């Protein structure tokens, strides 16, 4: 699923993203650190996986960055 970064706190890696239907979901610093990204900016498109509660992100990445993520 894709979303757009809404907020991002560089100091702790916590942030939120907006789904295409307008819902806001959050991600923790731990999820951001696991993404191996160094920074994201508001409006940036990312791919995400939501947890069972459908309000928190369990995985975050940008297609084309990271192992097995070829740019097409």
Short mmCIF file of N, CA and C in Angstrom, two decimals:
data_model
loop_
_atom_site.label_atom_id
_atom_site.label_comp_id
_atom_site.label_asym_id
_atom_site.label_seq_id
_atom_site.Cartn_x
_atom_site.Cartn_y
_atom_site.Cartn_z
N UNK A 1 0.85 -1.15 0.00
CA UNK A 1 0.00 0.00 0.00
C UNK A 1 0.91 1.23 0.00
N UNK A 2 0.44 2.30 -0.60
CA UNK A 2 1.23 3.53 -0.62
C UNK A 2 0.55 4.61 0.21
N UNK A 3 1.37 5.55 0.67
CA UNK A 3 0.89 6.67 1.46
C UNK A 3 1.84 7.84 1.24
N UNK A 4 1.47 9.00 1.77
CA UNK A 4 2.32 10.19 1.70
C UNK A 4 2.71 10.58 3.11
N UNK A 5 3.97 10.89 3.31
CA UNK A 5 4.43 11.34 4.63
C UNK A 5 3.68 12.61 5.00
N UNK A 6 3.15 12.63 6.21
CA UNK A 6 2.42 13.79 6.71
C UNK A 6 3.30 14.58 7.69
N UNK A 7 3.85 13.88 8.68
CA UNK A 7 4.75 14.52 9.65
C UNK A 7 5.96 13.62 9.86
N UNK A 8 7.07 14.22 10.28
CA UNK A 8 8.26 13.44 10.60
C UNK A 8 9.10 14.22 11.58
N UNK A 9 9.45 13.60 12.71
CA UNK A 9 10.32 14.19 13.71
C UNK A 9 11.70 13.57 13.58
N UNK A 10 12.62 14.34 13.06
CA UNK A 10 13.96 13.85 12.80
C UNK A 10 14.68 13.39 14.06
N UNK A 11 14.35 13.98 15.20
CA UNK A 11 15.06 13.65 16.44
C UNK A 11 14.75 12.25 16.96
N UNK A 12 13.52 11.77 16.76
CA UNK A 12 13.18 10.44 17.28
C UNK A 12 12.66 9.47 16.20
N UNK A 13 12.52 9.94 14.96
CA UNK A 13 12.07 9.07 13.89
C UNK A 13 10.58 8.79 13.86
N UNK A 14 9.83 9.39 14.78
CA UNK A 14 8.38 9.20 14.83
C UNK A 14 7.72 10.05 13.76
N UNK A 15 6.66 9.53 13.17
CA UNK A 15 5.95 10.33 12.17
C UNK A 15 4.60 9.76 11.85
N UNK A 16 3.99 10.36 10.84
CA UNK A 16 2.69 9.89 10.38
C UNK A 16 2.64 9.99 8.87
N UNK A 17 1.72 9.24 8.31
CA UNK A 17 1.52 9.23 6.86
C UNK A 17 0.02 9.30 6.59
N UNK A 18 -0.32 9.84 5.43
CA UNK A 18 -1.72 9.90 5.02
C UNK A 18 -1.95 8.87 3.93
N UNK A 19 -2.96 8.03 4.16
CA UNK A 19 -3.36 7.07 3.14
C UNK A 19 -4.12 7.82 2.05
N UNK A 20 -4.28 7.21 0.91
CA UNK A 20 -4.96 7.87 -0.19
C UNK A 20 -6.42 8.18 0.12
N UNK A 21 -7.01 7.49 1.11
CA UNK A 21 -8.40 7.79 1.49
C UNK A 21 -8.48 8.88 2.56
N UNK A 22 -7.31 9.47 2.93
CA UNK A 22 -7.29 10.57 3.88
C UNK A 22 -7.02 10.17 5.32
N UNK A 23 -7.02 8.87 5.63
CA UNK A 23 -6.75 8.44 7.00
C UNK A 23 -5.29 8.66 7.35
N UNK A 24 -5.05 9.07 8.59
CA UNK A 24 -3.68 9.25 9.09
C UNK A 24 -3.26 8.03 9.88
N UNK A 25 -2.08 7.51 9.59
CA UNK A 25 -1.52 6.38 10.31
C UNK A 25 -0.15 6.80 10.84
N UNK A 26 0.29 6.19 11.91
CA UNK A 26 1.54 6.59 12.54
C UNK A 26 2.61 5.51 12.40
N UNK A 27 3.86 5.96 12.49
CA UNK A 27 4.98 5.02 12.56
C UNK A 27 5.92 5.45 13.66
N UNK A 28 6.55 4.47 14.29
CA UNK A 28 7.45 4.72 15.41
C UNK A 28 8.88 4.90 14.90
N UNK A 29 9.73 5.38 15.78
CA UNK A 29 11.14 5.50 15.46
C UNK A 29 11.76 4.15 15.14
N UNK A 30 11.27 3.11 15.78
CA UNK A 30 11.78 1.75 15.52
C UNK A 30 11.46 1.32 14.09
N UNK A 31 10.24 1.58 13.64
CA UNK A 31 9.85 1.24 12.26
C UNK A 31 10.68 2.07 11.27
N UNK A 32 10.86 3.36 11.57
CA UNK A 32 11.65 4.20 10.68
C UNK A 32 13.10 3.71 10.63
N UNK A 33 13.69 3.39 11.76
CA UNK A 33 15.08 2.91 11.79
C UNK A 33 15.23 1.62 10.99
N UNK A 34 14.24 0.73 11.07
CA UNK A 34 14.30 -0.53 10.33
C UNK A 34 14.19 -0.31 8.81
N UNK A 35 13.67 0.84 8.41
CA UNK A 35 13.52 1.12 6.98
C UNK A 35 14.86 1.40 6.30
N UNK A 36 15.87 1.70 7.08
CA UNK A 36 17.22 2.10 6.65
C UNK A 36 17.23 3.43 5.89
N UNK A 37 16.12 4.14 5.89
CA UNK A 37 16.11 5.49 5.31
C UNK A 37 16.76 6.44 6.31
N UNK A 38 17.29 7.53 5.82
CA UNK A 38 17.90 8.52 6.71
C UNK A 38 16.96 9.67 7.02
N UNK A 39 16.07 9.96 6.08
CA UNK A 39 15.17 11.10 6.25
C UNK A 39 13.99 10.93 5.30
N UNK A 40 12.85 11.44 5.67
CA UNK A 40 11.70 11.56 4.78
C UNK A 40 11.16 12.98 4.93
N UNK A 41 10.45 13.44 3.93
CA UNK A 41 9.91 14.79 3.97
C UNK A 41 8.40 14.75 3.76
N UNK A 42 7.67 15.70 4.31
CA UNK A 42 6.23 15.74 4.09
C UNK A 42 5.91 15.74 2.60
N UNK A 43 4.94 14.94 2.23
CA UNK A 43 4.51 14.82 0.85
C UNK A 43 5.18 13.68 0.10
N UNK A 44 6.27 13.15 0.66
CA UNK A 44 7.00 12.08 0.00
C UNK A 44 6.16 10.80 -0.02
N UNK A 45 6.14 10.13 -1.17
CA UNK A 45 5.40 8.87 -1.30
C UNK A 45 6.25 7.73 -0.77
N UNK A 46 5.62 6.87 0.02
CA UNK A 46 6.28 5.71 0.59
C UNK A 46 5.35 4.51 0.47
N UNK A 47 5.93 3.34 0.53
CA UNK A 47 5.15 2.11 0.62
C UNK A 47 5.12 1.71 2.08
N UNK A 48 3.98 1.20 2.53
CA UNK A 48 3.83 0.83 3.94
C UNK A 48 3.07 -0.49 4.07
N UNK A 49 3.23 -1.07 5.24
CA UNK A 49 2.42 -2.21 5.66
C UNK A 49 1.80 -1.80 6.98
N UNK A 50 0.49 -2.00 7.11
CA UNK A 50 -0.20 -1.65 8.36
C UNK A 50 -0.31 -2.85 9.27
N UNK A 51 -0.31 -2.58 10.57
CA UNK A 51 -0.51 -3.62 11.57
C UNK A 51 -1.97 -4.04 11.64
N UNK A 52 -2.27 -5.00 12.51
CA UNK A 52 -3.63 -5.52 12.63
C UNK A 52 -4.68 -4.47 13.00
N UNK A 53 -4.24 -3.41 13.69
CA UNK A 53 -5.19 -2.36 14.08
C UNK A 53 -5.50 -1.38 12.95
N UNK A 54 -4.77 -1.48 11.85
CA UNK A 54 -4.96 -0.64 10.65
C UNK A 54 -4.73 0.85 10.92
N UNK A 55 -4.06 1.18 12.02
CA UNK A 55 -3.74 2.59 12.30
C UNK A 55 -2.25 2.83 12.51
N UNK A 56 -1.48 1.75 12.61
CA UNK A 56 -0.04 1.91 12.79
C UNK A 56 0.73 1.18 11.69
N UNK A 57 1.82 1.79 11.30
CA UNK A 57 2.67 1.24 10.25
C UNK A 57 3.65 0.25 10.87
N UNK A 58 3.78 -0.93 10.27
CA UNK A 58 4.74 -1.92 10.76
C UNK A 58 5.96 -2.02 9.85
N UNK A 59 5.84 -1.51 8.63
CA UNK A 59 6.99 -1.50 7.71
C UNK A 59 6.84 -0.30 6.80
N UNK A 60 7.98 0.33 6.50
CA UNK A 60 8.01 1.55 5.69
C UNK A 60 9.20 1.47 4.76
N UNK A 61 9.02 1.81 3.48
CA UNK A 61 10.14 1.81 2.54
C UNK A 61 9.77 2.64 1.32
N UNK A 62 10.77 2.93 0.53
CA UNK A 62 10.56 3.60 -0.75
C UNK A 62 10.95 2.60 -1.82
N UNK A 63 10.08 2.37 -2.76
CA UNK A 63 10.37 1.41 -3.83
C UNK A 63 11.62 1.86 -4.56
N UNK A 64 12.53 0.92 -4.74
CA UNK A 64 13.78 1.21 -5.40
C UNK A 64 14.93 1.45 -4.45
N UNK A 65 14.64 1.45 -3.14
CA UNK A 65 15.70 1.63 -2.15
C UNK A 65 15.68 0.43 -1.22
N UNK A 66 16.78 -0.28 -1.16
CA UNK A 66 16.89 -1.43 -0.27
C UNK A 66 17.00 -2.72 -1.05
N UNK A 67 17.30 -3.80 -0.34
CA UNK A 67 17.46 -5.11 -0.97
C UNK A 67 16.20 -5.53 -1.72
N UNK A 68 16.39 -6.07 -2.89
CA UNK A 68 15.30 -6.61 -3.70
C UNK A 68 14.23 -5.57 -4.05
N UNK A 69 14.62 -4.30 -4.15
CA UNK A 69 13.69 -3.24 -4.50
C UNK A 69 14.15 -2.52 -5.77
N UNK A 70 14.12 -3.20 -6.92
CA UNK A 70 14.57 -2.56 -8.15
C UNK A 70 13.62 -1.43 -8.57
N UNK A 71 14.19 -0.39 -9.14
CA UNK A 71 13.37 0.68 -9.70
C UNK A 71 12.91 0.22 -11.07
N UNK A 72 11.64 0.29 -11.32
CA UNK A 72 11.08 -0.15 -12.61
C UNK A 72 10.55 1.03 -13.37
#
